[in-house]
Each structure stands twice: as C-alpha cells, then as structure tokens.
Amino acid sequence: MVGGSRPSRRGDGEQPMPPDEAEQNKPRAAEEGVANRAKEAGLPPDTGPEIRVILVRRSMFRTRPMLYTAHVLAILGLLGGAVYYGPIRTGYDGLAWLMALGAVAVLGSLFVWWLRCFAHALDITNKRTVQRVGIISRNSSEVLHDNIRNIRVDQSFYERIFRVGKLGIASAGHGGLEIEMEGVPDPDRVRRIIDVYRSLG
C-alpha cells in the first residue's frame, strides 16, 4: 500500500513480552535457578517438604587448638602420674590422689567447654537457616533463605589455616546481622550451601 506504514517486525516475528507477564515470570525463573543449583550441588530441592541439609556446631579444636591440646596433654600427664605414683611406687598415695583429682578437674573443664560448643548450632534446611543456643533453656533465631540479603564470613590468619571462622547472616527486613555464630567449621562451605537456596537475582 502506497503511503501507508508497515508494522515493524522483530527479527523472526516474535512480539515483545508484555511487562506484566515478564514480572510474573521472574519468580518462576528464580525458583528454577535455585532448583538447578541444588541439583548440581547434590543437595535436596527447595520445593516440597522442609529437609535438613546440614547441622553445624561450634568446633572445639579448630577454634582454640592450643588450648584443646593443653587440656588433653594435662589429662594424660596427670593420669599417668597418678598411675605411676599409685600402684607402681608405694608411699606416694597422697600425690597420686592429688594428680587423679587434677585430671578429673581438667576433664570437667573440657566437658564444660564441649557443652558450650554443643549448645550453639546452625540448622540449615532447604528453606531456612535456624540458629539455636542453649540446651535446657533455648533461644532460636531464623532467616528464610529467600529473605537473606548478605552472608558475612570473618576469619583471622590462623582461623583460615584451621578452616574455621565467624558466620553472620542478614535478612532484608533487618538492619544488622540477624544470625551470628563463632567457631563455625569450614564457614565458606556453609555459605556456599546457603547460597544454593538464595534468590541471587
């Protein structure tokens, strides 16, 4: 037709997607991205029932290796001395009992330390991360993976050597770190697991 205008064509004839439809497809694309990342990492999908992926507790040895080693050596040394000055050598019963009591005291200190580490846990599922503190009385804080804004890992030089560190998680609706835990073993691996279930854009 002379003098008329022809409608422009987009390459192979495809029409642009309406803005409303494009916005509706964004959550679907994000869900597919999470599902693909979980499958590639060999982790449970984020769909369906909630499944625990990993349970993380504070590490004793990695956090303070020198103190842990000192406890173990003290226990072995005191027990060895108690045996040596008890049944083997006579006349040193008082010293043997004193060493035995010292070994029990150091062992009790190590047990209290273990309880403190056991009382701090991160329960990471395919939908959220929950921090639990305490054994008898317990406090908990949780963040949905879809709402995570930032994951922070702090490590000193020796913590990088022993692969331990401090992990912090901030959500979109919170000003600071909502979850924070020290002595996390292999914090980079924990962050990668959480990143699998995050909506990264």
mmCIF file of C-alpha atoms in Angstrom:
data_model
loop_
_atom_site.group_PDB
_atom_site.id
_atom_site.type_symbol
_atom_site.label_atom_id
_atom_site.label_comp_id
_atom_site.label_asym_id
_atom_site.label_seq_id
_atom_site.Cartn_x
_atom_site.Cartn_y
_atom_site.Cartn_z
ATOM 1 C CA MET A 1 0.000 0.000 0.000
ATOM 2 C CA VAL A 2 1.462 3.301 -1.145
ATOM 3 C CA GLY A 3 1.913 5.961 1.507
ATOM 4 C CA GLY A 4 0.998 3.552 4.298
ATOM 5 C CA SER A 5 3.251 2.462 7.130
ATOM 6 C CA ARG A 6 4.146 -1.163 7.668
ATOM 7 C CA PRO A 7 4.333 -2.534 11.214
ATOM 8 C CA SER A 8 7.870 -3.232 12.328
ATOM 9 C CA ARG A 9 8.852 -6.868 12.738
ATOM 10 C CA ARG A 10 11.228 -8.210 15.425
ATOM 11 C CA GLY A 11 13.713 -10.483 13.693
ATOM 12 C CA ASP A 12 11.851 -13.760 13.387
ATOM 13 C CA GLY A 13 8.448 -12.242 14.028
ATOM 14 C CA GLU A 14 8.352 -12.636 17.860
ATOM 15 C CA GLN A 15 6.414 -9.994 19.724
ATOM 16 C CA PRO A 16 7.882 -8.442 22.901
ATOM 17 C CA MET A 17 6.643 -9.941 26.150
ATOM 18 C CA PRO A 18 4.188 -7.699 27.991
ATOM 19 C CA PRO A 19 5.698 -6.109 31.136
ATOM 20 C CA ASP A 20 3.146 -7.747 33.441
ATOM 21 C CA GLU A 21 3.913 -11.204 32.081
ATOM 22 C CA ALA A 22 7.657 -10.608 32.383
ATOM 23 C CA GLU A 23 7.253 -9.633 36.039
ATOM 24 C CA GLN A 24 5.174 -12.745 36.688
ATOM 25 C CA ASN A 25 7.870 -14.956 35.167
ATOM 26 C CA LYS A 26 10.667 -13.593 37.386
ATOM 27 C CA PRO A 27 9.756 -15.658 40.496
ATOM 28 C CA ARG A 28 9.382 -18.749 38.328
ATOM 29 C CA ALA A 29 12.810 -18.202 36.797
ATOM 30 C CA ALA A 30 14.319 -17.674 40.255
ATOM 31 C CA GLU A 31 12.771 -20.924 41.516
ATOM 32 C CA GLU A 32 14.106 -22.804 38.508
ATOM 33 C CA GLY A 33 17.552 -21.316 39.139
ATOM 34 C CA VAL A 34 17.533 -22.487 42.771
ATOM 35 C CA ALA A 35 16.349 -25.958 41.738
ATOM 36 C CA ASN A 36 19.123 -26.234 39.149
ATOM 37 C CA ARG A 37 21.807 -25.088 41.603
ATOM 38 C CA ALA A 38 20.598 -27.553 44.247
ATOM 39 C CA LYS A 39 20.617 -30.398 41.735
ATOM 40 C CA GLU A 40 24.123 -29.552 40.534
ATOM 41 C CA ALA A 41 25.393 -29.413 44.133
ATOM 42 C CA GLY A 42 23.763 -32.732 45.010
ATOM 43 C CA LEU A 43 21.510 -31.094 47.624
ATOM 44 C CA PRO A 44 17.767 -31.512 48.273
ATOM 45 C CA PRO A 45 15.492 -29.242 46.203
ATOM 46 C CA ASP A 46 13.853 -26.236 47.822
ATOM 47 C CA THR A 47 10.411 -27.473 46.791
ATOM 48 C CA GLY A 48 8.302 -29.921 48.759
ATOM 49 C CA PRO A 49 8.701 -30.632 52.477
ATOM 50 C CA GLU A 50 11.381 -28.999 54.578
ATOM 51 C CA ILE A 51 14.513 -31.164 54.787
ATOM 52 C CA ARG A 52 17.596 -30.668 56.919
ATOM 53 C CA VAL A 53 20.642 -30.161 54.715
ATOM 54 C CA ILE A 54 23.352 -29.779 57.356
ATOM 55 C CA LEU A 55 23.651 -29.248 61.117
ATOM 56 C CA VAL A 56 26.650 -27.146 62.154
ATOM 57 C CA ARG A 57 28.007 -26.823 65.696
ATOM 58 C CA ARG A 58 30.898 -24.858 67.117
ATOM 59 C CA SER A 59 34.258 -26.519 66.690
ATOM 60 C CA MET A 60 36.410 -27.059 69.782
ATOM 61 C CA PHE A 61 39.798 -27.971 68.347
ATOM 62 C CA ARG A 62 39.740 -25.656 65.331
ATOM 63 C CA THR A 63 38.665 -22.638 67.374
ATOM 64 C CA ARG A 64 41.394 -22.976 70.030
ATOM 65 C CA PRO A 65 43.789 -25.747 69.026
ATOM 66 C CA MET A 66 46.490 -24.861 71.562
ATOM 67 C CA LEU A 67 44.062 -24.769 74.490
ATOM 68 C CA TYR A 68 42.440 -28.031 73.401
ATOM 69 C CA THR A 69 45.836 -29.724 73.087
ATOM 70 C CA ALA A 70 46.875 -28.399 76.509
ATOM 71 C CA HIS A 71 43.739 -29.908 78.079
ATOM 72 C CA VAL A 72 44.385 -33.311 76.513
ATOM 73 C CA LEU A 73 48.074 -33.350 77.474
ATOM 74 C CA ALA A 74 47.262 -32.267 81.034
ATOM 75 C CA ILE A 75 44.717 -35.068 81.426
ATOM 76 C CA LEU A 76 47.115 -37.688 80.064
ATOM 77 C CA GLY A 77 50.012 -36.393 82.162
ATOM 78 C CA LEU A 78 48.032 -36.261 85.398
ATOM 79 C CA LEU A 79 46.522 -39.702 84.856
ATOM 80 C CA GLY A 80 49.947 -41.121 84.024
ATOM 81 C CA GLY A 81 51.401 -39.556 87.157
ATOM 82 C CA ALA A 82 48.556 -40.914 89.281
ATOM 83 C CA VAL A 83 49.202 -44.421 87.973
ATOM 84 C CA TYR A 84 52.955 -44.102 88.418
ATOM 85 C CA TYR A 85 52.820 -42.770 91.974
ATOM 86 C CA GLY A 86 49.951 -45.030 92.961
ATOM 87 C CA PRO A 87 50.158 -48.751 92.170
ATOM 88 C CA ILE A 88 53.737 -48.671 90.818
ATOM 89 C CA ARG A 89 55.555 -46.676 93.503
ATOM 90 C CA THR A 90 54.485 -47.014 97.105
ATOM 91 C CA GLY A 91 54.482 -44.235 99.650
ATOM 92 C CA TYR A 92 53.094 -41.582 97.295
ATOM 93 C CA ASP A 93 49.394 -42.254 97.695
ATOM 94 C CA GLY A 94 48.626 -38.623 98.552
ATOM 95 C CA LEU A 95 50.377 -37.338 95.428
ATOM 96 C CA ALA A 96 48.668 -39.971 93.309
ATOM 97 C CA TRP A 97 45.236 -38.940 94.571
ATOM 98 C CA LEU A 98 46.081 -35.280 94.018
ATOM 99 C CA MET A 99 47.045 -35.963 90.405
ATOM 100 C CA ALA A 100 43.914 -38.028 89.878
ATOM 101 C CA LEU A 101 41.745 -35.192 91.202
ATOM 102 C CA GLY A 102 43.607 -32.766 88.953
ATOM 103 C CA ALA A 103 42.888 -34.952 85.934
ATOM 104 C CA VAL A 104 39.198 -35.049 86.855
ATOM 105 C CA ALA A 105 39.146 -31.253 87.209
ATOM 106 C CA VAL A 106 40.741 -30.719 83.789
ATOM 107 C CA LEU A 107 38.394 -33.288 82.275
ATOM 108 C CA GLY A 108 35.448 -31.429 83.809
ATOM 109 C CA SER A 109 36.698 -28.171 82.302
ATOM 110 C CA LEU A 110 36.944 -29.840 78.899
ATOM 111 C CA PHE A 111 33.417 -31.213 79.281
ATOM 112 C CA VAL A 112 32.008 -27.763 80.115
ATOM 113 C CA TRP A 113 33.744 -26.371 77.038
ATOM 114 C CA TRP A 114 32.228 -29.144 74.927
ATOM 115 C CA LEU A 115 28.761 -28.359 76.306
ATOM 116 C CA ARG A 116 29.147 -24.707 75.332
ATOM 117 C CA CYS A 117 30.100 -25.688 71.799
ATOM 118 C CA PHE A 118 27.294 -28.248 71.605
ATOM 119 C CA ALA A 119 24.775 -25.629 72.756
ATOM 120 C CA HIS A 120 25.430 -23.439 69.690
ATOM 121 C CA ALA A 121 24.075 -24.855 66.444
ATOM 122 C CA LEU A 122 23.063 -23.773 62.957
ATOM 123 C CA ASP A 123 20.313 -25.927 61.484
ATOM 124 C CA ILE A 124 20.315 -25.336 57.720
ATOM 125 C CA THR A 125 17.376 -26.723 55.770
ATOM 126 C CA ASN A 126 16.324 -26.350 52.152
ATOM 127 C CA LYS A 127 14.124 -23.393 53.133
ATOM 128 C CA ARG A 128 15.694 -21.561 56.086
ATOM 129 C CA THR A 129 18.625 -21.264 58.485
ATOM 130 C CA VAL A 130 17.881 -21.545 62.204
ATOM 131 C CA GLN A 131 20.318 -20.662 64.992
ATOM 132 C CA ARG A 132 19.718 -22.419 68.299
ATOM 133 C CA VAL A 133 21.513 -21.507 71.526
ATOM 134 C CA GLY A 134 21.154 -23.449 74.772
ATOM 135 C CA ILE A 135 20.458 -26.976 75.971
ATOM 136 C CA ILE A 136 17.911 -26.786 78.792
ATOM 137 C CA SER A 137 16.643 -23.280 78.053
ATOM 138 C CA ARG A 138 16.936 -22.483 74.369
ATOM 139 C CA ASN A 139 16.801 -19.359 72.223
ATOM 140 C CA SER A 140 16.373 -19.522 68.471
ATOM 141 C CA SER A 141 16.507 -17.148 65.521
ATOM 142 C CA GLU A 142 15.721 -17.989 61.916
ATOM 143 C CA VAL A 143 16.009 -16.456 58.462
ATOM 144 C CA LEU A 144 14.238 -17.672 55.338
ATOM 145 C CA HIS A 145 16.688 -18.208 52.502
ATOM 146 C CA ASP A 146 14.536 -16.117 50.164
ATOM 147 C CA ASN A 147 14.979 -13.139 52.514
ATOM 148 C CA ILE A 148 18.750 -13.338 53.010
ATOM 149 C CA ARG A 149 20.419 -10.089 51.996
ATOM 150 C CA ASN A 150 24.015 -10.781 52.985
ATOM 151 C CA ILE A 151 26.219 -13.584 54.341
ATOM 152 C CA ARG A 152 29.381 -12.485 56.112
ATOM 153 C CA VAL A 153 32.420 -14.634 56.950
ATOM 154 C CA ASP A 154 35.168 -13.295 59.236
ATOM 155 C CA GLN A 155 38.428 -15.212 59.661
ATOM 156 C CA SER A 156 41.769 -14.372 61.204
ATOM 157 C CA PHE A 157 45.008 -15.715 59.751
ATOM 158 C CA TYR A 158 45.168 -18.814 61.932
ATOM 159 C CA GLU A 159 41.411 -19.387 61.518
ATOM 160 C CA ARG A 160 41.937 -19.591 57.763
ATOM 161 C CA ILE A 161 44.639 -22.209 58.361
ATOM 162 C CA PHE A 162 42.318 -24.316 60.527
ATOM 163 C CA ARG A 163 39.283 -23.597 58.307
ATOM 164 C CA VAL A 164 37.094 -22.088 60.989
ATOM 165 C CA GLY A 165 35.529 -18.670 61.382
ATOM 166 C CA LYS A 166 32.623 -16.429 62.254
ATOM 167 C CA LEU A 167 29.461 -16.556 60.149
ATOM 168 C CA GLY A 168 26.857 -13.792 60.056
ATOM 169 C CA ILE A 169 23.563 -13.648 58.154
ATOM 170 C CA ALA A 170 21.489 -10.521 57.494
ATOM 171 C CA SER A 171 17.952 -10.520 56.124
ATOM 172 C CA ALA A 172 16.227 -7.919 54.003
ATOM 173 C CA GLY A 173 13.948 -6.831 56.849
ATOM 174 C CA HIS A 174 16.678 -6.437 59.474
ATOM 175 C CA GLY A 175 19.246 -3.687 59.895
ATOM 176 C CA GLY A 176 22.163 -5.737 61.233
ATOM 177 C CA LEU A 177 23.176 -9.367 61.417
ATOM 178 C CA GLU A 178 20.213 -11.477 62.440
ATOM 179 C CA ILE A 179 22.249 -14.665 62.892
ATOM 180 C CA GLU A 180 25.841 -14.633 64.123
ATOM 181 C CA MET A 181 27.926 -17.597 65.257
ATOM 182 C CA GLU A 182 31.610 -18.016 66.054
ATOM 183 C CA GLY A 183 33.693 -21.161 65.685
ATOM 184 C CA VAL A 184 31.893 -22.355 62.552
ATOM 185 C CA PRO A 185 33.878 -25.171 60.891
ATOM 186 C CA ASP A 186 34.516 -24.550 57.184
ATOM 187 C CA PRO A 187 32.373 -21.378 57.021
ATOM 188 C CA ASP A 188 32.941 -20.944 53.272
ATOM 189 C CA ARG A 189 31.315 -24.325 52.634
ATOM 190 C CA VAL A 190 28.379 -23.370 54.857
ATOM 191 C CA ARG A 191 27.988 -20.118 52.929
ATOM 192 C CA ARG A 192 28.041 -21.958 49.603
ATOM 193 C CA ILE A 193 25.287 -24.302 50.800
ATOM 194 C CA ILE A 194 23.093 -21.378 51.858
ATOM 195 C CA ASP A 195 23.831 -19.561 48.586
ATOM 196 C CA VAL A 196 22.389 -22.518 46.693
ATOM 197 C CA TYR A 197 18.945 -21.772 48.152
ATOM 198 C CA ARG A 198 19.118 -17.982 47.922
ATOM 199 C CA SER A 199 17.422 -15.949 45.216
ATOM 200 C CA LEU A 200 20.541 -14.393 43.720
ATOM 201 C CA GLY A 201 18.778 -12.230 41.228
#
